[in-house]
C-alpha atoms as an extended CHARMM CRD file, in Angstrom:
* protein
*
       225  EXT
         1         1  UNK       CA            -19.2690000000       19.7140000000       33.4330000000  PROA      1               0.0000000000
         2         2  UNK       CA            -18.4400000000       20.2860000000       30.0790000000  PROA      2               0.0000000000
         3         3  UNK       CA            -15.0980000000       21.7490000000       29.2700000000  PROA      3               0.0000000000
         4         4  UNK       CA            -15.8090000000       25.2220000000       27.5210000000  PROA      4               0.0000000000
         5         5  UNK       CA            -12.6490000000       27.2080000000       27.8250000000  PROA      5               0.0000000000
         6         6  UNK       CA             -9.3960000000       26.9590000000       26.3970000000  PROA      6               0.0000000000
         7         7  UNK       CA             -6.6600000000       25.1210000000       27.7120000000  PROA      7               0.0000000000
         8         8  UNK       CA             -4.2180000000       27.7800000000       29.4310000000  PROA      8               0.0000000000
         9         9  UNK       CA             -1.0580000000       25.9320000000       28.5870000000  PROA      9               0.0000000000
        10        10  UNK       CA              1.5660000000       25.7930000000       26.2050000000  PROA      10              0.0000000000
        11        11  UNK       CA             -0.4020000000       24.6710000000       22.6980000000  PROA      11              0.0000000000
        12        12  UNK       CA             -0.1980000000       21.0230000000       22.2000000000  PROA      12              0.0000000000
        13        13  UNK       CA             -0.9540000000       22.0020000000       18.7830000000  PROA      13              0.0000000000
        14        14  UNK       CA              2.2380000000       24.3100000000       18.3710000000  PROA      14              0.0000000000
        15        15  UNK       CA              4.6040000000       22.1900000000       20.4470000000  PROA      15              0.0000000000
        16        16  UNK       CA              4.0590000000       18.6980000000       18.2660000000  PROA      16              0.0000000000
        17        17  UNK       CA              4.7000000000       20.7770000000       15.0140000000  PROA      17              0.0000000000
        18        18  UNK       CA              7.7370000000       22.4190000000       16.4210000000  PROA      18              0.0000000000
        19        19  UNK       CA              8.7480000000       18.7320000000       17.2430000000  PROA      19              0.0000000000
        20        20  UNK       CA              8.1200000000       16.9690000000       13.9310000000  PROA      20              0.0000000000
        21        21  UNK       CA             10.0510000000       19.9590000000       12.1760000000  PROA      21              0.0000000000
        22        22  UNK       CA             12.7800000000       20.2950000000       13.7100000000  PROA      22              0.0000000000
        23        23  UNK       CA             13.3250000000       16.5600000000       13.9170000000  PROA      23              0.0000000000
        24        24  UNK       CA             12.1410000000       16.0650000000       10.1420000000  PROA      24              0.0000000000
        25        25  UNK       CA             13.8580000000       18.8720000000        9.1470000000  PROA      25              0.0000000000
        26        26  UNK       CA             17.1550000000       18.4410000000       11.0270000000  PROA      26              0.0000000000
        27        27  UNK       CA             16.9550000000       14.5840000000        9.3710000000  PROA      27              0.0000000000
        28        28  UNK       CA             16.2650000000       16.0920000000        5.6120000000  PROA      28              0.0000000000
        29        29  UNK       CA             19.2120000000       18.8330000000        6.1750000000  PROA      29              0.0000000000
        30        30  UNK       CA             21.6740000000       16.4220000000        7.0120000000  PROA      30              0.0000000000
        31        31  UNK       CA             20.4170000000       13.5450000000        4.3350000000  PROA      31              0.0000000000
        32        32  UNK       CA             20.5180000000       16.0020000000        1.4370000000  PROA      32              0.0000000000
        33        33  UNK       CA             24.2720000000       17.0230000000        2.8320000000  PROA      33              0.0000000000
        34        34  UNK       CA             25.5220000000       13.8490000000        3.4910000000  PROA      34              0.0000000000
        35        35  UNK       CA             23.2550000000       11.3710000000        1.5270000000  PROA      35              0.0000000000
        36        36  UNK       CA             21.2620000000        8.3600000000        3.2910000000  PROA      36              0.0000000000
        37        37  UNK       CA             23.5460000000        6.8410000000        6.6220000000  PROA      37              0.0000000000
        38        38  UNK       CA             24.1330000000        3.4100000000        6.6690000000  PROA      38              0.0000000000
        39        39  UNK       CA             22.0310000000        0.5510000000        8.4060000000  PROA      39              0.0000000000
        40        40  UNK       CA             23.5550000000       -0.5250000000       11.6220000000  PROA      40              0.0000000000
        41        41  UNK       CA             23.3910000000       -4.1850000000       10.5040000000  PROA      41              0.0000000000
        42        42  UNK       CA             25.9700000000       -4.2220000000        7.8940000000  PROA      42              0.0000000000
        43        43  UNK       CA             29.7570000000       -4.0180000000        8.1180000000  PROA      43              0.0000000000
        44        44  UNK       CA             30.8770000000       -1.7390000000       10.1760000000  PROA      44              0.0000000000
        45        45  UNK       CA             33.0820000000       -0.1930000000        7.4580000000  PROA      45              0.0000000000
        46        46  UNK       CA             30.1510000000        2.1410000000        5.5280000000  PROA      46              0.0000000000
        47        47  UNK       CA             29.1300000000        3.2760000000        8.8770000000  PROA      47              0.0000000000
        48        48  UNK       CA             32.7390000000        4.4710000000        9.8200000000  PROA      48              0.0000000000
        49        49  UNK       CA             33.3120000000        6.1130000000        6.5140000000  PROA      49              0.0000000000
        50        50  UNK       CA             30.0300000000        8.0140000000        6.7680000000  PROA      50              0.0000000000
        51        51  UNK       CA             30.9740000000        9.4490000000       10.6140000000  PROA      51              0.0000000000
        52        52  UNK       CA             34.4930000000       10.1740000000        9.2230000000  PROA      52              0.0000000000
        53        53  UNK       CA             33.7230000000       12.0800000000        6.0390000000  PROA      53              0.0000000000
        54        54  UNK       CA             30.4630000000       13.5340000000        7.3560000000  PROA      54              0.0000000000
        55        55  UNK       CA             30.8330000000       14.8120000000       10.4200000000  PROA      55              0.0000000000
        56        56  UNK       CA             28.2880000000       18.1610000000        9.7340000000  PROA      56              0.0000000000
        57        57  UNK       CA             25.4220000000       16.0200000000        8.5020000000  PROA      57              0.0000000000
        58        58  UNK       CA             25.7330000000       13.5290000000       11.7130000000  PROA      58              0.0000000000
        59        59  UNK       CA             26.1420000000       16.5520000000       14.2780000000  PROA      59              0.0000000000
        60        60  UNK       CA             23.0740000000       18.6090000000       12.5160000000  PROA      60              0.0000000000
        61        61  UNK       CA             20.7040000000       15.2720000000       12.7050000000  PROA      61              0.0000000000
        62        62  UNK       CA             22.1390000000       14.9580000000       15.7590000000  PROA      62              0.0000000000
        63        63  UNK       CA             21.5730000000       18.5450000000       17.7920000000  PROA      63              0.0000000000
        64        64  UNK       CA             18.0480000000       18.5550000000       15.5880000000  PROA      64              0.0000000000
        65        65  UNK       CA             16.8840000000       15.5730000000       17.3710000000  PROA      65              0.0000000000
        66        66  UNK       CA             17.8910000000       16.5170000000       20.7120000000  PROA      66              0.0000000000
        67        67  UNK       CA             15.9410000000       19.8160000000       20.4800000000  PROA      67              0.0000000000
        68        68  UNK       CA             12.9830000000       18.2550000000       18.5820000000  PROA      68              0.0000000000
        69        69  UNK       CA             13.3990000000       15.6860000000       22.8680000000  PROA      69              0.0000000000
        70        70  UNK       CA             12.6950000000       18.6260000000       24.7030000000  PROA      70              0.0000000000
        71        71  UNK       CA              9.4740000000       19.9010000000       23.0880000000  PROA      71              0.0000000000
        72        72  UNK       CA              8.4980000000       16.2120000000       22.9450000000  PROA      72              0.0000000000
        73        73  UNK       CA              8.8300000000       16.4370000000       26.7190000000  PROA      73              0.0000000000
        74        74  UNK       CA              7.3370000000       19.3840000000       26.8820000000  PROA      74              0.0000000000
        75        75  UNK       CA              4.1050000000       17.7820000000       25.4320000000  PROA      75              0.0000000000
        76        76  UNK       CA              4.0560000000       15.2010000000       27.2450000000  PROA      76              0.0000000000
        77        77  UNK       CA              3.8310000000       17.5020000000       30.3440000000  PROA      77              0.0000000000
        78        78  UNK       CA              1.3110000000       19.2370000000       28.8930000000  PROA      78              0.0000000000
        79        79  UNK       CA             -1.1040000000       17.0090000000       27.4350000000  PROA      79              0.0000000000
        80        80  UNK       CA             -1.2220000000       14.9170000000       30.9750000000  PROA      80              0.0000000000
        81        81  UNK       CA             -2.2490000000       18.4510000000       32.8990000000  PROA      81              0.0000000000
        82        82  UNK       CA             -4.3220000000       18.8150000000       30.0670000000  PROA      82              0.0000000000
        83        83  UNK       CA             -6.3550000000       15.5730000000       30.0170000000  PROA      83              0.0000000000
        84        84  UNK       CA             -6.5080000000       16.1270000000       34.1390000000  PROA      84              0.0000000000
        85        85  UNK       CA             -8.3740000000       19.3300000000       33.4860000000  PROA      85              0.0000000000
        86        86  UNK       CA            -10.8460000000       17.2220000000       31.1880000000  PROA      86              0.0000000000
        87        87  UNK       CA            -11.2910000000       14.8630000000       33.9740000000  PROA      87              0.0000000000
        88        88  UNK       CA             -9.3600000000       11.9830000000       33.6560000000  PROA      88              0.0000000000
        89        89  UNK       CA             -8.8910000000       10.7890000000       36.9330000000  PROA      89              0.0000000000
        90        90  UNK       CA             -7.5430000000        7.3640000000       36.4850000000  PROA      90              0.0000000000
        91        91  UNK       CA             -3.9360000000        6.6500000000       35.6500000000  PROA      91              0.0000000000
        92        92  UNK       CA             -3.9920000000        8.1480000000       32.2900000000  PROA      92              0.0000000000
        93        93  UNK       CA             -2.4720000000       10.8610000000       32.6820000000  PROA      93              0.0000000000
        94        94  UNK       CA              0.3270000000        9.2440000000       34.7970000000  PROA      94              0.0000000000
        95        95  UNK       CA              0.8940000000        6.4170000000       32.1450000000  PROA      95              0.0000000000
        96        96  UNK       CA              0.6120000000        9.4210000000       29.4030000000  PROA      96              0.0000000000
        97        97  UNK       CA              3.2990000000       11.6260000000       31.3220000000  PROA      97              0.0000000000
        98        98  UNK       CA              5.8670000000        8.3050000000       31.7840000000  PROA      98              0.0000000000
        99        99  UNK       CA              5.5620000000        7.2930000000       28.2650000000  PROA      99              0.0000000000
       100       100  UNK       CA              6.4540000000       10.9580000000       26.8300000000  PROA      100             0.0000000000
       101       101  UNK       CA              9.6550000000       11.4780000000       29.5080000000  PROA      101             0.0000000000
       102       102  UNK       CA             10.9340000000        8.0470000000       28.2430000000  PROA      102             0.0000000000
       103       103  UNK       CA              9.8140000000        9.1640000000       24.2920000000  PROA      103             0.0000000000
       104       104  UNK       CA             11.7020000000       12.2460000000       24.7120000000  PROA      104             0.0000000000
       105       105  UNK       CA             14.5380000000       10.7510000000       26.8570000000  PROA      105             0.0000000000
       106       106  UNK       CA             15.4560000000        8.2580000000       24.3390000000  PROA      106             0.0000000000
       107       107  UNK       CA             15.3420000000       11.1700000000       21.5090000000  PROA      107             0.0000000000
       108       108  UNK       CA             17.2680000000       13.2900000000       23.7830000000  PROA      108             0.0000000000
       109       109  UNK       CA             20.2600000000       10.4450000000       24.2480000000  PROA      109             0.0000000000
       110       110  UNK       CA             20.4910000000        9.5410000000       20.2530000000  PROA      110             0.0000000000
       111       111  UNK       CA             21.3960000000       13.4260000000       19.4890000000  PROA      111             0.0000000000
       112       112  UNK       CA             24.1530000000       12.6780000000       22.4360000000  PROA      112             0.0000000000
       113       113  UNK       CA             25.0760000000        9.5700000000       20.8730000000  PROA      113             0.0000000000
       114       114  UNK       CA             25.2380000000       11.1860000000       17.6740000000  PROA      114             0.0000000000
       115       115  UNK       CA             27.0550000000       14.3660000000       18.4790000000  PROA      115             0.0000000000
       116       116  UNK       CA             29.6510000000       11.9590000000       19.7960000000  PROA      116             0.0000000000
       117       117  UNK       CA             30.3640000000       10.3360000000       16.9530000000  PROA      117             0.0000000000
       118       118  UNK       CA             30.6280000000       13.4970000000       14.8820000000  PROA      118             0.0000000000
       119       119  UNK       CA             33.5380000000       13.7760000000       17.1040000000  PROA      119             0.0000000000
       120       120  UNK       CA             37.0320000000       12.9100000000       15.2560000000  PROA      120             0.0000000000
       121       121  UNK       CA             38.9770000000       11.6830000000       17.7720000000  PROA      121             0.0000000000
       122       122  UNK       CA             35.8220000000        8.9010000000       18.0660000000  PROA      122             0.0000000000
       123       123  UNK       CA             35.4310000000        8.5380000000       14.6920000000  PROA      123             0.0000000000
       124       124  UNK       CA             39.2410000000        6.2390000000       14.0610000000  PROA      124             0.0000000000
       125       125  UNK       CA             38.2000000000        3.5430000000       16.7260000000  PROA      125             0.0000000000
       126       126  UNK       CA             36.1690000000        1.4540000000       14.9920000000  PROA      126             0.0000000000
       127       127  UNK       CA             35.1600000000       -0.3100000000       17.5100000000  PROA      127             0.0000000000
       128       128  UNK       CA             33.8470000000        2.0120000000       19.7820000000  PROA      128             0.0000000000
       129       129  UNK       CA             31.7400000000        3.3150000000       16.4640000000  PROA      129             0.0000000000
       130       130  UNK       CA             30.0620000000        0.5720000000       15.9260000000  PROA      130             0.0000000000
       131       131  UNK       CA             29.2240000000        0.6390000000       19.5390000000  PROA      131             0.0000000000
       132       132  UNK       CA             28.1990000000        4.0940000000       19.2490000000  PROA      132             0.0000000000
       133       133  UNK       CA             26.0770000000        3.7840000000       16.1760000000  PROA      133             0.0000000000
       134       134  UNK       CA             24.2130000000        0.1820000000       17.0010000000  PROA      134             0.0000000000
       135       135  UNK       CA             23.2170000000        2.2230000000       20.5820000000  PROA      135             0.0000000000
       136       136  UNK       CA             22.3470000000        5.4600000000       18.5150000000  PROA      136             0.0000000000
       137       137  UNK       CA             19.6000000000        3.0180000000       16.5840000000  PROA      137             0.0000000000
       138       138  UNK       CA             18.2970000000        1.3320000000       19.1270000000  PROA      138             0.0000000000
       139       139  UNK       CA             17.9050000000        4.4360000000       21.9460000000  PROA      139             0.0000000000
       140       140  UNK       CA             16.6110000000        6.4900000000       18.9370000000  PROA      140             0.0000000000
       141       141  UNK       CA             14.4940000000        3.3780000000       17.2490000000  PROA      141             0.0000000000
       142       142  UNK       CA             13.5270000000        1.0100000000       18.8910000000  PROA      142             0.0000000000
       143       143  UNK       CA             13.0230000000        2.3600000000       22.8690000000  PROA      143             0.0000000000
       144       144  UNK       CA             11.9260000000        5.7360000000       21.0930000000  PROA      144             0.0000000000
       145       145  UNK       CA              9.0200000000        4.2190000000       19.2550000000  PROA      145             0.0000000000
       146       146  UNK       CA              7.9730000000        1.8080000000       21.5990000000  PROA      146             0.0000000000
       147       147  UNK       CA              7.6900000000        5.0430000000       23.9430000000  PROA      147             0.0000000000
       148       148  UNK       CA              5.7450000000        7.2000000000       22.0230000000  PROA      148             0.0000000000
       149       149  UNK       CA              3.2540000000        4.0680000000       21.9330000000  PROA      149             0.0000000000
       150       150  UNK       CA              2.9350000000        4.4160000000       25.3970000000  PROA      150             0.0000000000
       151       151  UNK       CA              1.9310000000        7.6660000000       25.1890000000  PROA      151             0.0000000000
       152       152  UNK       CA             -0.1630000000        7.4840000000       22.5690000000  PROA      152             0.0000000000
       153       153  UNK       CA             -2.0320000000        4.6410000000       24.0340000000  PROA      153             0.0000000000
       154       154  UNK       CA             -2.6320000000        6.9320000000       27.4320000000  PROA      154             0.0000000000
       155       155  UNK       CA             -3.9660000000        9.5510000000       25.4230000000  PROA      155             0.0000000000
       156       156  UNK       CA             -6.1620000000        7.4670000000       23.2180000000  PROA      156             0.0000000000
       157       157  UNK       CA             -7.6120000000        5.1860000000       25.6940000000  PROA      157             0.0000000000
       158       158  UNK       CA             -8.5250000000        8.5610000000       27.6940000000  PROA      158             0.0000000000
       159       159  UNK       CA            -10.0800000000       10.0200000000       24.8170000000  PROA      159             0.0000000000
       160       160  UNK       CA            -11.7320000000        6.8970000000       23.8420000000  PROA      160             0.0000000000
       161       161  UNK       CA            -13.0960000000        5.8800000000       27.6070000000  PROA      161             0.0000000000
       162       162  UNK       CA            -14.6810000000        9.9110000000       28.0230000000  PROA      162             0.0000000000
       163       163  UNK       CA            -15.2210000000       10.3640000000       24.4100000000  PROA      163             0.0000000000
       164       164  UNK       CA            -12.2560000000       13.0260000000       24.4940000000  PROA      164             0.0000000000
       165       165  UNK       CA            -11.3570000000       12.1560000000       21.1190000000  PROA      165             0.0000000000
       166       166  UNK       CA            -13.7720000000       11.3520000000       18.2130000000  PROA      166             0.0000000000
       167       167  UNK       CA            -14.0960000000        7.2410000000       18.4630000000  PROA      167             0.0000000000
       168       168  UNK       CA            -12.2710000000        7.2350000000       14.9110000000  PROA      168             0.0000000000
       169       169  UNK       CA             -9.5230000000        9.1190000000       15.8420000000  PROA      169             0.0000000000
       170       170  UNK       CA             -9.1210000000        7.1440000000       19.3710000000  PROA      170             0.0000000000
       171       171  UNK       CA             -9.2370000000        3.9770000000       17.5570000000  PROA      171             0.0000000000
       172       172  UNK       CA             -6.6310000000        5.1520000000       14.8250000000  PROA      172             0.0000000000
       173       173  UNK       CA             -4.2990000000        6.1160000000       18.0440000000  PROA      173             0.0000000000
       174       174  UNK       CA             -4.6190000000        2.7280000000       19.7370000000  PROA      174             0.0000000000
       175       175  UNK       CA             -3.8240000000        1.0350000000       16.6590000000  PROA      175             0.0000000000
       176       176  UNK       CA             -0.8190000000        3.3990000000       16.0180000000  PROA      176             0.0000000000
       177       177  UNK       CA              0.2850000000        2.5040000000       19.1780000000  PROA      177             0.0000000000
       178       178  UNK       CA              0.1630000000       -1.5060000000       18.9050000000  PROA      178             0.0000000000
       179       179  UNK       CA              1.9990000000       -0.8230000000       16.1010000000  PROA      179             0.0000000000
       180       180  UNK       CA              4.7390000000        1.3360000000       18.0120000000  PROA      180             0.0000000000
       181       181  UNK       CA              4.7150000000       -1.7040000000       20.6400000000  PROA      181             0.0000000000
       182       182  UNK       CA              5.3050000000       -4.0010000000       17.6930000000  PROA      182             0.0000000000
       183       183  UNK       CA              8.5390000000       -2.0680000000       16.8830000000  PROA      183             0.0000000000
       184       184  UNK       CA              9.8550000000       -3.8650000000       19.7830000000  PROA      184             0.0000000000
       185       185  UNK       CA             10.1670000000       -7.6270000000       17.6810000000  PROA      185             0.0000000000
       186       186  UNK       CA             12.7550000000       -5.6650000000       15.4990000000  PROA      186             0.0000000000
       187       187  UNK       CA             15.0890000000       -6.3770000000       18.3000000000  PROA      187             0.0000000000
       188       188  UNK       CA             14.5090000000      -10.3620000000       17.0060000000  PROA      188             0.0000000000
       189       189  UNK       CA             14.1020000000      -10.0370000000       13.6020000000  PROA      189             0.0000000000
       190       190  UNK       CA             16.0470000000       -7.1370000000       11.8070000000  PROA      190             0.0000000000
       191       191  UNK       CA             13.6850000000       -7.9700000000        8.6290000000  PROA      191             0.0000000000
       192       192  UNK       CA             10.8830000000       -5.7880000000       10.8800000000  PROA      192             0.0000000000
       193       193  UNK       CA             13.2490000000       -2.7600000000       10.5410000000  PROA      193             0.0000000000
       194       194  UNK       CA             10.3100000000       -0.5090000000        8.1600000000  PROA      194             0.0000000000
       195       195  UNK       CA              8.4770000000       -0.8350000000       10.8250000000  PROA      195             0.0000000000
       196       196  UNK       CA             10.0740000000        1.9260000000       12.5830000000  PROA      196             0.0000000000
       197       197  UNK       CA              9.6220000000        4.9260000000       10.3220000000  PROA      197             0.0000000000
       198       198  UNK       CA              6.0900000000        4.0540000000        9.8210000000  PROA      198             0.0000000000
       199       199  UNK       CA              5.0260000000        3.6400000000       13.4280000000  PROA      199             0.0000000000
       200       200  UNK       CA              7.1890000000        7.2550000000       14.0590000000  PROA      200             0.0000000000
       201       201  UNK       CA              5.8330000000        9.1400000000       11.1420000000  PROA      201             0.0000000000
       202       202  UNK       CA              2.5990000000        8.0610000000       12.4380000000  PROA      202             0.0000000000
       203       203  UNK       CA              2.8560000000        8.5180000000       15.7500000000  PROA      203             0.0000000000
       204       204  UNK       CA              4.1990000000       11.9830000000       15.2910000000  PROA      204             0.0000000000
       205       205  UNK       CA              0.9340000000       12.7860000000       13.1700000000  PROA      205             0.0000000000
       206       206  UNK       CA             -1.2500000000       11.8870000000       15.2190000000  PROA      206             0.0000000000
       207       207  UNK       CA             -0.1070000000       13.6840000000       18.3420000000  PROA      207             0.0000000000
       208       208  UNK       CA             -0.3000000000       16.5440000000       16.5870000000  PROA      208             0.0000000000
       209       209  UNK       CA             -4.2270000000       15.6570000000       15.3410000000  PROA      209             0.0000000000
       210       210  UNK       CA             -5.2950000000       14.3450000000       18.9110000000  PROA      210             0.0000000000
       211       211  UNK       CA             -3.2060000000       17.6490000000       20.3880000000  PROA      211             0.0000000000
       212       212  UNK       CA             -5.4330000000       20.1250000000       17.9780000000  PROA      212             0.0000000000
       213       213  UNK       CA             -8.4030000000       18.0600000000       19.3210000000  PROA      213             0.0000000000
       214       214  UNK       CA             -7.6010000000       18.0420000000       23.2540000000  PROA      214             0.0000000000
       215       215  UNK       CA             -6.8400000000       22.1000000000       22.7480000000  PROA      215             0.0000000000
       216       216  UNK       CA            -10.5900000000       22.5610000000       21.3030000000  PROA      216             0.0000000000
       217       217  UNK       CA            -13.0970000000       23.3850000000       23.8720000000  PROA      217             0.0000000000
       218       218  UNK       CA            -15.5490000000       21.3740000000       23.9660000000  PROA      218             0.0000000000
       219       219  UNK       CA            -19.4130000000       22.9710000000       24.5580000000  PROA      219             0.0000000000
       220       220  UNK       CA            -21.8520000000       20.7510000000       25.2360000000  PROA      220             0.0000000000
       221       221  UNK       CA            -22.7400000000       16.6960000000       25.5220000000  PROA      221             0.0000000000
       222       222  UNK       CA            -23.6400000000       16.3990000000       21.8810000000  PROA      222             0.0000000000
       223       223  UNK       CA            -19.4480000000       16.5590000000       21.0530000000  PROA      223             0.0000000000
       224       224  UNK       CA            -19.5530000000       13.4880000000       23.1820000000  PROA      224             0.0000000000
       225       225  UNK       CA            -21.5600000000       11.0650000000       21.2620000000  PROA      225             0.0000000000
C-alpha cells in the first residue's frame, strides 16, 4: 500500500541540517579563531603548540561536534523507524540503525577527545597529546566515515531495492558510501588522507537529500518507476 501520509517523527530533513551546521559551523568558528590545526602525521611539536595556545578554538570544535553526535543519532533512529513504516522488512533498517549509533558514537568520542586536550594540565605532556590527538583523528576520521557509509549504504540499498529513493539518487548513495568504506585504506597509506573530507561532506549531503526524500509521502505506484 502506498505510503500517503507524513512521517510522524522527528524531520529527517531538520535533524541532518541541524547536524551539518552545528558540526560545520562549530569547525569554521574555531578555524577562523585559531587558524587550520595541524595534521596528526607530522611532529608532534605544531600539534602541541596549537592545543597550548588555542585552547577556545579546540574546545568550541570540540563541544560542536559532540552536539552535531547526538542529532546524528537521533537520525539514525529515525530514519530506520522510518524506512520500517515504508516496508522494509529485511535487515535494512537494523544495518541502517547500527551504522548511525557507531557514526554518531565516534563523533560523540572526538568532541571528548578534544575537550580533553583543551585542557591545560593535558596540554604540557607531550606525550599523552600526541596520543590524544592521533586518537581524536582516527575516532573522528577514519571510524566516523567508514560509519556513516554504513548507514548510507542501508538507506540506499532500501531505497534502491523498493524504489524508495529515485534510482539516481540510490545509486549516488551507494557510491558515496564505497567511498566512505574506502576511507578505511587511509589507515595504510596516509597519502589517502583527502579522502576523508570528501566522503564526509558528501555523506552529510546526501543524508540530508535522501532524508527530504524518505519524509515525502509518496501517492501512488507511478513515484515508483
Amino acid at each position: 500500500m502506498a505510503d500517503t501520509q507524513e512521517h510522524d517523527g522527528p524531520s529527517l530533513t531538520v535533524l541532518a541540517a541541524l547536524c551539518i551546521a552545528l558540526l560545520f559551523g562549530g569547525l569554521a568558528i574555531g578555524i577562523s579563531l585559531g587558524g587550520l590545526m595541524p595534521l596528526p602525521y607530522g611532529p608532534v611539536g605544531p600539534v602541541q603548540h596549537y592545543v597550548q595556545t588555542q585552547p577556545l578554538p579546540v574546545r568550541i570544535i570540540a563541544v560542536a561536534a559532540f552536539g552535531s553526535s547526538v542529532l546524528l543519532a537521533i537520525y539514525a533512529a529515525a530514519v530506520s523507524a522510518r524506512l520500517r513504516s515504508l516496508g522494509v522488512t529485511g535487515a535494512g533498517p537494523a544495518i541502517a540503525l547500527t551504522g548511525g549509533i557507531l557514526a554518531a558514537g565516534s563523533l560523540s568520542l572526538t568532541g571528548l577527545l578534544g575537550w580533553t586536550l583543551s585542557r591545560p594540565e593535558i596540554t604540557g605532556d607531550t606525550s599523552l597529546v600526541r596520543a590524544l590527538y592521533l586518537l581524536t583523528f582516527l575516532v573522528g576520521g577514519t571510524a566516523h566515515v567508514v560509519a556513516l557509509g554504513v548507514l548510507i549504504a542501508a538507506i540506499a540499498a532500501s531505497g534502491l531495492a523498493l524504489a524508495l529513493l529515485p534510482r539516481p539518487l540510490a545509486w549516488a548513495g551507494l557510491a558515496i558510501a564505497a567511498l566512505c568504506e574506502v576511507a578505511m585504506l587511509v589507515l595504510v597509506w596516509q597519502s589517502l588522507g583527502p579522502v576523508l573530507p570528501v566522503a564526509r561532506v558528501a555523506a552529510l549531503a546526501w543524508l540530508l537529500i535522501a532524508g527530504a526524500r524518505l519524509q515525502t509521502p509518496r501517492g501512488g505506484s507511478a513515484e515508483r518507476a
